[in-house]
C-alpha cells in the first residue's frame, strides 16, 4: 500500500527521509549492534545522540546560552502542572484563554494558586485571538501564559501579548519549529513533539536559566522539578531515548531543508493554497478570523453536518486521511505541518473542488 496524505493533528506526519533513517537504524544504530530502543541512556552512544540533538535544536532556533533545553518524558498536559510548580512563587499567574489547551492549563493552575483569565476568545468559539496589547496584568503575577498556536481552532498569535514585564510562558506544541522565533521574548517555551517534530511521548522545554531553581512549590515531585532535570542533562531518569533520536533526525532534516526561515516560506505557501481556495469557495468555509489564521491547522466546514461526514469518508477513500474536525468545531481540519508536502495540500484542494462541483 502506498503512503497516504496524513492530515492528523497529532500524532502527525513525519518526513519520509526520517522514517527511512529509522528503518535503516532499527536493528543496528551506527555499528553499535543494537537499536536505540535497546541501548542504555547512560551509554556514550546515547550521550552522543542527545548532545547532537540539543546542538542542532540550539542552532535551528538560535537559542541563547542562558537558556536550558530539556527533553522531558510525558505530554504538554504534564507541563500544565509543572509550570505552576516551578514558577508560581507568588501563587498568582495570568492566563489568556484561546482554546481547549489554554483552558485546561488554566484549570490546572487553579489548583496551585490564583489563576486569572485576563483575556479570552471563548465568546466566539475560540475563532480569533483577543487584543493583548493592554491586558489587566496582575502586579503579583509570576508569569503570563499562552498557547501560541491553537491546534483545534486553527488560530495563531501573530503578535505576542504585552506582558508588562512579566515572563511569558508559551505552549508551542503545534507550531514548534514551523518558523523562526525570538527565544529571548519568552521565559519558558515548551511543547509536545508529536505534532511537528517526532513521535508522541515527550515535550521539549526551553527555559531561561534564572527560572530554573530549587524554589518550587512545596510537594513538587522531584522528577517534576526543572532543576532536577537540568542538572542531569535530561537524564535524571530514563528518558524517551527513541523519541529523542527521532527528534534529532528531524532537526537534521530541517537544517538540510534550509532551516526555519525556509520552512516558514514553505508553510506560508502551503497554507495559502488552502486558504485561497476556502476564500473563493461558495461551498466550504473557514472558521477562523483571517488575520489570526494558523499556518499549521486549518478548520473548515460546509455548514451541513451530513455533508461534512460524507466529505471525510470520501476523502479517506481517496487517501486523504484524518480530516475529521474536533467535536467542538465540527466539520473538517487539515493539519499541514512541516512534513506535509505541498503536493498533499494540492491534492486536498483538488479533491475539495471535485466534491464542491458534485454537491453545490
Short mmCIF file of C-alpha atoms in Angstrom, two decimals:
data_model
loop_
_atom_site.label_atom_id
_atom_site.label_comp_id
_atom_site.label_asym_id
_atom_site.label_seq_id
_atom_site.Cartn_x
_atom_site.Cartn_y
_atom_site.Cartn_z
CA UNK A 1 0.00 0.00 0.00
CA UNK A 2 1.31 3.46 -0.88
CA UNK A 3 1.54 6.13 1.81
CA UNK A 4 -1.47 8.38 2.32
CA UNK A 5 -1.55 12.11 2.89
CA UNK A 6 -1.98 12.24 6.67
CA UNK A 7 -3.65 15.45 7.90
CA UNK A 8 -3.78 14.31 11.54
CA UNK A 9 -3.40 16.95 14.24
CA UNK A 10 -1.12 14.64 16.22
CA UNK A 11 0.46 12.17 16.31
CA UNK A 12 1.19 13.52 12.89
CA UNK A 13 3.06 13.07 9.64
CA UNK A 14 6.84 12.70 9.78
CA UNK A 15 9.30 13.29 6.92
CA UNK A 16 9.77 10.17 4.82
CA UNK A 17 13.54 10.64 4.91
CA UNK A 18 13.39 10.46 8.71
CA UNK A 19 11.24 7.33 8.69
CA UNK A 20 13.65 5.65 6.27
CA UNK A 21 16.57 6.52 8.54
CA UNK A 22 14.69 4.98 11.47
CA UNK A 23 14.09 1.88 9.38
CA UNK A 24 17.75 1.65 8.43
CA UNK A 25 18.93 2.09 12.03
CA UNK A 26 16.28 -0.11 13.62
CA UNK A 27 18.40 -3.21 14.23
CA UNK A 28 21.85 -1.64 14.36
CA UNK A 29 22.43 2.01 15.19
CA UNK A 30 25.70 3.11 13.57
CA UNK A 31 27.54 -0.13 14.22
CA UNK A 32 26.53 -0.41 17.88
CA UNK A 33 24.91 -3.79 17.21
CA UNK A 34 21.65 -2.68 18.81
CA UNK A 35 18.65 -0.43 18.27
CA UNK A 36 18.33 2.91 20.02
CA UNK A 37 15.30 1.32 21.67
CA UNK A 38 17.62 -1.14 23.40
CA UNK A 39 20.60 0.94 24.44
CA UNK A 40 21.27 2.41 27.87
CA UNK A 41 20.56 6.10 28.32
CA UNK A 42 23.83 6.15 30.29
CA UNK A 43 25.86 4.90 27.34
CA UNK A 44 28.36 7.00 25.42
CA UNK A 45 26.46 6.24 22.20
CA UNK A 46 23.21 7.69 23.52
CA UNK A 47 25.00 10.65 25.10
CA UNK A 48 26.21 11.46 21.61
CA UNK A 49 22.63 11.25 20.27
CA UNK A 50 21.15 13.62 22.87
CA UNK A 51 24.08 16.06 22.70
CA UNK A 52 23.83 16.30 18.92
CA UNK A 53 20.06 16.72 19.06
CA UNK A 54 20.39 19.60 21.51
CA UNK A 55 23.16 21.25 19.48
CA UNK A 56 21.06 21.10 16.30
CA UNK A 57 17.97 22.47 18.07
CA UNK A 58 20.01 25.33 19.50
CA UNK A 59 21.31 26.06 16.03
CA UNK A 60 17.84 25.99 14.43
CA UNK A 61 16.27 28.35 16.99
CA UNK A 62 19.42 30.39 17.81
CA UNK A 63 18.84 29.54 21.48
CA UNK A 64 20.98 31.79 23.71
CA UNK A 65 23.45 30.25 26.16
CA UNK A 66 21.38 31.39 29.15
CA UNK A 67 18.50 29.09 28.17
CA UNK A 68 18.42 25.39 29.03
CA UNK A 69 16.97 22.73 26.72
CA UNK A 70 15.17 19.86 28.47
CA UNK A 71 13.91 16.69 26.80
CA UNK A 72 11.17 15.57 29.18
CA UNK A 73 9.02 12.44 29.33
CA UNK A 74 5.28 12.98 29.10
CA UNK A 75 2.94 15.40 27.40
CA UNK A 76 2.11 19.08 27.41
CA UNK A 77 -0.52 18.16 30.00
CA UNK A 78 2.30 17.33 32.41
CA UNK A 79 3.73 20.80 31.86
CA UNK A 80 0.38 22.43 32.70
CA UNK A 81 1.18 21.44 36.29
CA UNK A 82 4.97 21.67 36.08
CA UNK A 83 4.80 25.33 35.03
CA UNK A 84 2.85 26.15 38.18
CA UNK A 85 5.03 24.02 40.47
CA UNK A 86 8.23 25.61 39.21
CA UNK A 87 7.16 29.22 38.67
CA UNK A 88 4.24 30.14 40.93
CA UNK A 89 6.30 31.77 43.70
CA UNK A 90 3.61 34.39 44.45
CA UNK A 91 0.87 31.83 43.80
CA UNK A 92 -0.57 34.03 41.05
CA UNK A 93 -0.47 33.83 37.26
CA UNK A 94 -2.34 35.33 34.30
CA UNK A 95 -3.75 33.15 31.51
CA UNK A 96 -5.03 34.08 28.05
CA UNK A 97 -7.69 31.56 27.03
CA UNK A 98 -7.72 30.95 23.28
CA UNK A 99 -8.69 27.30 23.10
CA UNK A 100 -9.05 23.91 24.72
CA UNK A 101 -5.42 23.55 25.79
CA UNK A 102 -5.06 27.01 27.31
CA UNK A 103 -8.38 26.35 29.08
CA UNK A 104 -7.04 23.09 30.52
CA UNK A 105 -3.77 24.72 31.59
CA UNK A 106 -5.78 27.48 33.29
CA UNK A 107 -7.92 24.93 35.13
CA UNK A 108 -4.77 23.11 36.28
CA UNK A 109 -3.24 26.35 37.55
CA UNK A 110 -6.23 26.96 39.82
CA UNK A 111 -5.04 24.00 41.93
CA UNK A 112 -1.80 25.80 42.80
CA UNK A 113 -2.75 29.44 43.27
CA UNK A 114 -4.77 32.30 41.82
CA UNK A 115 -5.10 31.93 38.07
CA UNK A 116 -6.53 35.00 36.36
CA UNK A 117 -8.15 34.77 32.93
CA UNK A 118 -7.05 38.17 31.59
CA UNK A 119 -8.42 37.64 28.07
CA UNK A 120 -10.46 35.02 26.23
CA UNK A 121 -11.95 34.26 22.82
CA UNK A 122 -14.46 31.74 24.17
CA UNK A 123 -17.31 34.07 23.22
CA UNK A 124 -16.85 33.17 19.54
CA UNK A 125 -15.79 29.52 19.89
CA UNK A 126 -12.11 30.50 20.01
CA UNK A 127 -12.18 31.62 16.37
CA UNK A 128 -9.89 34.61 16.96
CA UNK A 129 -7.01 35.88 19.10
CA UNK A 130 -8.10 38.62 21.53
CA UNK A 131 -6.38 42.01 21.67
CA UNK A 132 -3.46 41.52 24.05
CA UNK A 133 -1.89 44.98 23.79
CA UNK A 134 -3.15 46.28 27.15
CA UNK A 135 -4.11 43.42 29.41
CA UNK A 136 -5.03 43.76 33.11
CA UNK A 137 -1.80 42.04 34.22
CA UNK A 138 -1.72 41.26 37.95
CA UNK A 139 1.15 43.03 39.72
CA UNK A 140 1.80 39.79 41.64
CA UNK A 141 1.61 37.50 38.61
CA UNK A 142 4.58 35.17 38.34
CA UNK A 143 4.06 34.78 34.60
CA UNK A 144 1.65 35.25 31.69
CA UNK A 145 0.62 32.06 29.88
CA UNK A 146 -0.45 31.46 26.28
CA UNK A 147 -1.00 28.57 23.89
CA UNK A 148 0.61 30.17 20.84
CA UNK A 149 -0.97 28.04 18.10
CA UNK A 150 -4.36 26.51 18.73
CA UNK A 151 -4.48 23.07 17.16
CA UNK A 152 -8.21 22.54 17.49
CA UNK A 153 -9.44 26.00 16.49
CA UNK A 154 -6.77 26.97 13.96
CA UNK A 155 -5.65 30.31 15.41
CA UNK A 156 -2.13 31.66 15.92
CA UNK A 157 -0.72 34.68 17.75
CA UNK A 158 0.89 36.95 15.15
CA UNK A 159 1.94 39.42 17.86
CA UNK A 160 2.94 38.24 21.32
CA UNK A 161 1.00 39.69 24.28
CA UNK A 162 2.20 42.77 26.12
CA UNK A 163 3.04 41.10 29.42
CA UNK A 164 4.09 44.39 31.06
CA UNK A 165 7.41 42.95 32.16
CA UNK A 166 6.13 39.57 33.34
CA UNK A 167 7.71 36.39 31.98
CA UNK A 168 5.86 34.85 29.05
CA UNK A 169 5.22 31.09 29.15
CA UNK A 170 4.14 29.59 25.83
CA UNK A 171 2.85 26.17 24.85
CA UNK A 172 4.01 25.93 21.23
CA UNK A 173 3.14 22.26 20.66
CA UNK A 174 1.55 22.69 17.23
CA UNK A 175 3.80 25.41 15.81
CA UNK A 176 7.16 24.25 17.19
CA UNK A 177 9.89 24.75 14.55
CA UNK A 178 7.42 25.85 11.87
CA UNK A 179 9.04 29.29 11.67
CA UNK A 180 11.83 31.27 13.34
CA UNK A 181 11.11 32.64 16.81
CA UNK A 182 12.93 35.02 19.14
CA UNK A 183 13.56 32.84 22.18
CA UNK A 184 14.56 35.87 24.27
CA UNK A 185 10.94 37.10 24.25
CA UNK A 186 9.92 34.12 26.40
CA UNK A 187 10.72 32.90 29.87
CA UNK A 188 9.59 29.36 29.02
CA UNK A 189 8.79 27.68 25.72
CA UNK A 190 7.52 24.11 25.72
CA UNK A 191 5.59 21.75 23.54
CA UNK A 192 4.67 18.17 22.90
CA UNK A 193 6.72 16.90 19.96
CA UNK A 194 4.05 14.70 18.39
CA UNK A 195 2.64 17.35 16.08
CA UNK A 196 5.61 18.80 14.24
CA UNK A 197 8.82 17.16 15.49
CA UNK A 198 8.62 13.48 16.46
CA UNK A 199 6.65 10.58 17.95
CA UNK A 200 4.34 11.11 20.92
CA UNK A 201 5.63 10.79 24.47
CA UNK A 202 7.86 13.78 25.10
CA UNK A 203 7.98 17.55 25.49
CA UNK A 204 10.91 19.81 24.74
CA UNK A 205 11.25 22.72 27.17
CA UNK A 206 13.40 25.78 26.55
CA UNK A 207 13.75 27.67 29.84
CA UNK A 208 15.70 30.76 30.84
CA UNK A 209 18.26 29.71 33.44
CA UNK A 210 17.18 32.13 36.17
CA UNK A 211 13.76 30.43 36.20
CA UNK A 212 15.31 27.05 37.00
CA UNK A 213 15.74 26.98 40.78
CA UNK A 214 15.12 24.91 43.89
CA UNK A 215 12.49 27.45 44.92
CA UNK A 216 9.45 25.46 43.85
CA UNK A 217 6.05 24.87 45.38
CA UNK A 218 6.03 22.53 48.42
CA UNK A 219 5.19 18.98 47.41
CA UNK A 220 6.60 19.28 43.89
CA UNK A 221 7.73 15.78 42.88
CA UNK A 222 11.49 15.55 42.38
CA UNK A 223 11.09 14.43 38.78
CA UNK A 224 8.84 17.45 38.03
CA UNK A 225 11.44 19.98 39.17
CA UNK A 226 13.06 21.55 36.15
CA UNK A 227 16.29 21.94 38.13
CA UNK A 228 16.44 18.20 38.73
CA UNK A 229 16.30 17.59 35.00
CA UNK A 230 18.57 20.50 34.06
CA UNK A 231 21.28 19.44 36.50
CA UNK A 232 21.30 15.96 34.97
CA UNK A 233 21.12 16.99 31.31
CA UNK A 234 17.61 15.49 30.90
CA UNK A 235 18.98 12.15 32.14
CA UNK A 236 17.85 12.17 35.79
CA UNK A 237 15.58 9.23 34.96
CA UNK A 238 15.34 7.16 31.80
CA UNK A 239 14.17 9.50 29.04
CA UNK A 240 12.31 8.56 25.89
CA UNK A 241 15.51 7.63 24.08
CA UNK A 242 13.83 6.65 20.82
CA UNK A 243 11.87 9.90 20.71
CA UNK A 244 14.99 11.99 21.29
CA UNK A 245 16.73 10.08 18.50
CA UNK A 246 13.85 10.67 16.04
CA UNK A 247 13.60 14.34 17.01
CA UNK A 248 17.32 14.62 16.35
CA UNK A 249 16.77 13.22 12.85
CA UNK A 250 14.01 15.78 12.27
CA UNK A 251 16.35 18.58 13.36
CA UNK A 252 18.89 17.33 10.79
CA UNK A 253 16.14 17.22 8.16
CA UNK A 254 15.06 20.78 8.95
CA UNK A 255 18.63 22.01 8.61
CA UNK A 256 19.01 20.18 5.30
CA UNK A 257 15.83 21.85 4.05
CA UNK A 258 17.29 25.29 4.72
CA UNK A 259 16.32 25.94 8.33
CA UNK A 260 13.30 27.62 9.86
CA UNK A 261 13.13 30.64 7.57
CA UNK A 262 12.80 28.27 4.63
CA UNK A 263 10.23 26.15 6.48
CA UNK A 264 8.22 29.30 7.20
CA UNK A 265 8.27 30.19 3.50
CA UNK A 266 7.10 26.69 2.57
CA UNK A 267 4.43 26.68 5.26
CA UNK A 268 3.07 30.04 4.13
CA UNK A 269 2.95 28.76 0.54
CA UNK A 270 1.12 25.57 1.54
CA UNK A 271 -1.38 27.34 3.77
CA UNK A 272 -2.07 29.98 1.12
CA UNK A 273 -3.12 27.30 -1.37
CA UNK A 274 -5.77 26.03 1.03
CA UNK A 275 -6.89 29.41 2.37
CA UNK A 276 -7.17 30.86 -1.16
CA UNK A 277 -9.46 28.01 -2.10
CA UNK A 278 -11.58 28.45 1.03
CA UNK A 279 -11.88 32.20 0.46
CA UNK A 280 -13.05 31.67 -3.12
CA UNK A 281 -15.38 28.78 -2.37
CA UNK A 282 -19.14 29.20 -2.08
CA UNK A 283 -19.40 25.76 -0.51
CA UNK A 284 -16.60 25.39 2.06
CA UNK A 285 -15.99 27.99 4.73
CA UNK A 286 -13.02 28.60 7.01
CA UNK A 287 -13.92 29.09 10.67
CA UNK A 288 -11.14 31.48 11.77
CA UNK A 289 -10.81 35.27 11.55
CA UNK A 290 -8.44 35.85 8.63
CA UNK A 291 -5.78 37.82 10.49
CA UNK A 292 -5.49 35.10 13.15
CA UNK A 293 -5.23 32.06 10.89
CA UNK A 294 -2.73 29.33 11.70
CA UNK A 295 -0.24 28.03 9.14
CA UNK A 296 -0.42 24.60 10.77
CA UNK A 297 -4.08 23.79 11.44
CA UNK A 298 -6.91 24.75 9.08
CA UNK A 299 -10.50 24.03 10.19
CA UNK A 300 -13.32 24.36 7.65
CA UNK A 301 -16.98 23.36 7.27
CA UNK A 302 -19.71 23.06 4.65
CA UNK A 303 -22.44 24.09 7.07
CA UNK A 304 -24.12 20.70 6.74
CA UNK A 305 -23.01 18.04 9.22
CA UNK A 306 -24.08 15.19 6.93
CA UNK A 307 -22.11 16.61 4.01
CA UNK A 308 -19.11 17.11 6.29
CA UNK A 309 -19.24 13.45 7.27
CA UNK A 310 -19.59 12.39 3.66
CA UNK A 311 -16.61 14.55 2.68
CA UNK A 312 -14.41 12.99 5.37
CA UNK A 313 -15.46 9.48 4.30
CA UNK A 314 -14.81 10.06 0.60
CA UNK A 315 -11.55 11.90 1.27
CA UNK A 316 -10.33 8.98 3.36
CA UNK A 317 -11.11 6.59 0.49
CA UNK A 318 -9.08 8.89 -1.77
CA UNK A 319 -6.01 8.67 0.51
CA UNK A 320 -6.57 12.00 2.30
CA UNK A 321 -6.88 10.81 5.89
CA UNK A 322 -7.59 12.19 9.37
CA UNK A 323 -9.53 15.22 8.16
CA UNK A 324 -12.38 15.00 10.66
CA UNK A 325 -12.62 18.17 12.75
CA UNK A 326 -12.60 18.31 16.52
CA UNK A 327 -16.01 17.76 18.09
CA UNK A 328 -16.09 21.32 19.50
CA UNK A 329 -15.79 22.81 15.99
CA UNK A 330 -17.20 20.07 13.77
CA UNK A 331 -16.55 19.86 10.06
CA UNK A 332 -13.03 19.23 8.89
CA UNK A 333 -9.49 20.15 9.94
CA UNK A 334 -6.38 19.86 7.84
CA UNK A 335 -3.14 19.87 9.84
CA UNK A 336 -0.37 20.77 7.41
CA UNK A 337 2.78 20.56 9.49
CA UNK A 338 6.35 20.87 8.22
CA UNK A 339 6.43 17.29 6.92
CA UNK A 340 3.23 17.65 4.87
CA UNK A 341 4.41 18.16 1.28
CA UNK A 342 2.92 20.87 -0.91
CA UNK A 343 1.59 18.07 -3.13
CA UNK A 344 -0.58 16.87 -0.25
CA UNK A 345 -2.27 20.26 0.09
CA UNK A 346 -2.73 20.47 -3.66
CA UNK A 347 -4.31 17.01 -3.67
CA UNK A 348 -6.68 18.09 -0.89
CA UNK A 349 -7.73 21.26 -2.72
CA UNK A 350 -8.27 19.30 -5.95
CA UNK A 351 -10.49 16.85 -4.08
CA UNK A 352 -12.39 19.71 -2.42
CA UNK A 353 -13.05 21.23 -5.83
CA UNK A 354 -14.42 17.97 -7.18
CA UNK A 355 -16.60 17.48 -4.10
CA UNK A 356 -17.91 21.03 -4.34
CA UNK A 357 -18.87 20.62 -8.01
CA UNK A 358 -20.74 17.45 -7.19
CA UNK A 359 -22.65 18.77 -4.17
CA UNK A 360 -23.06 22.51 -4.59
#
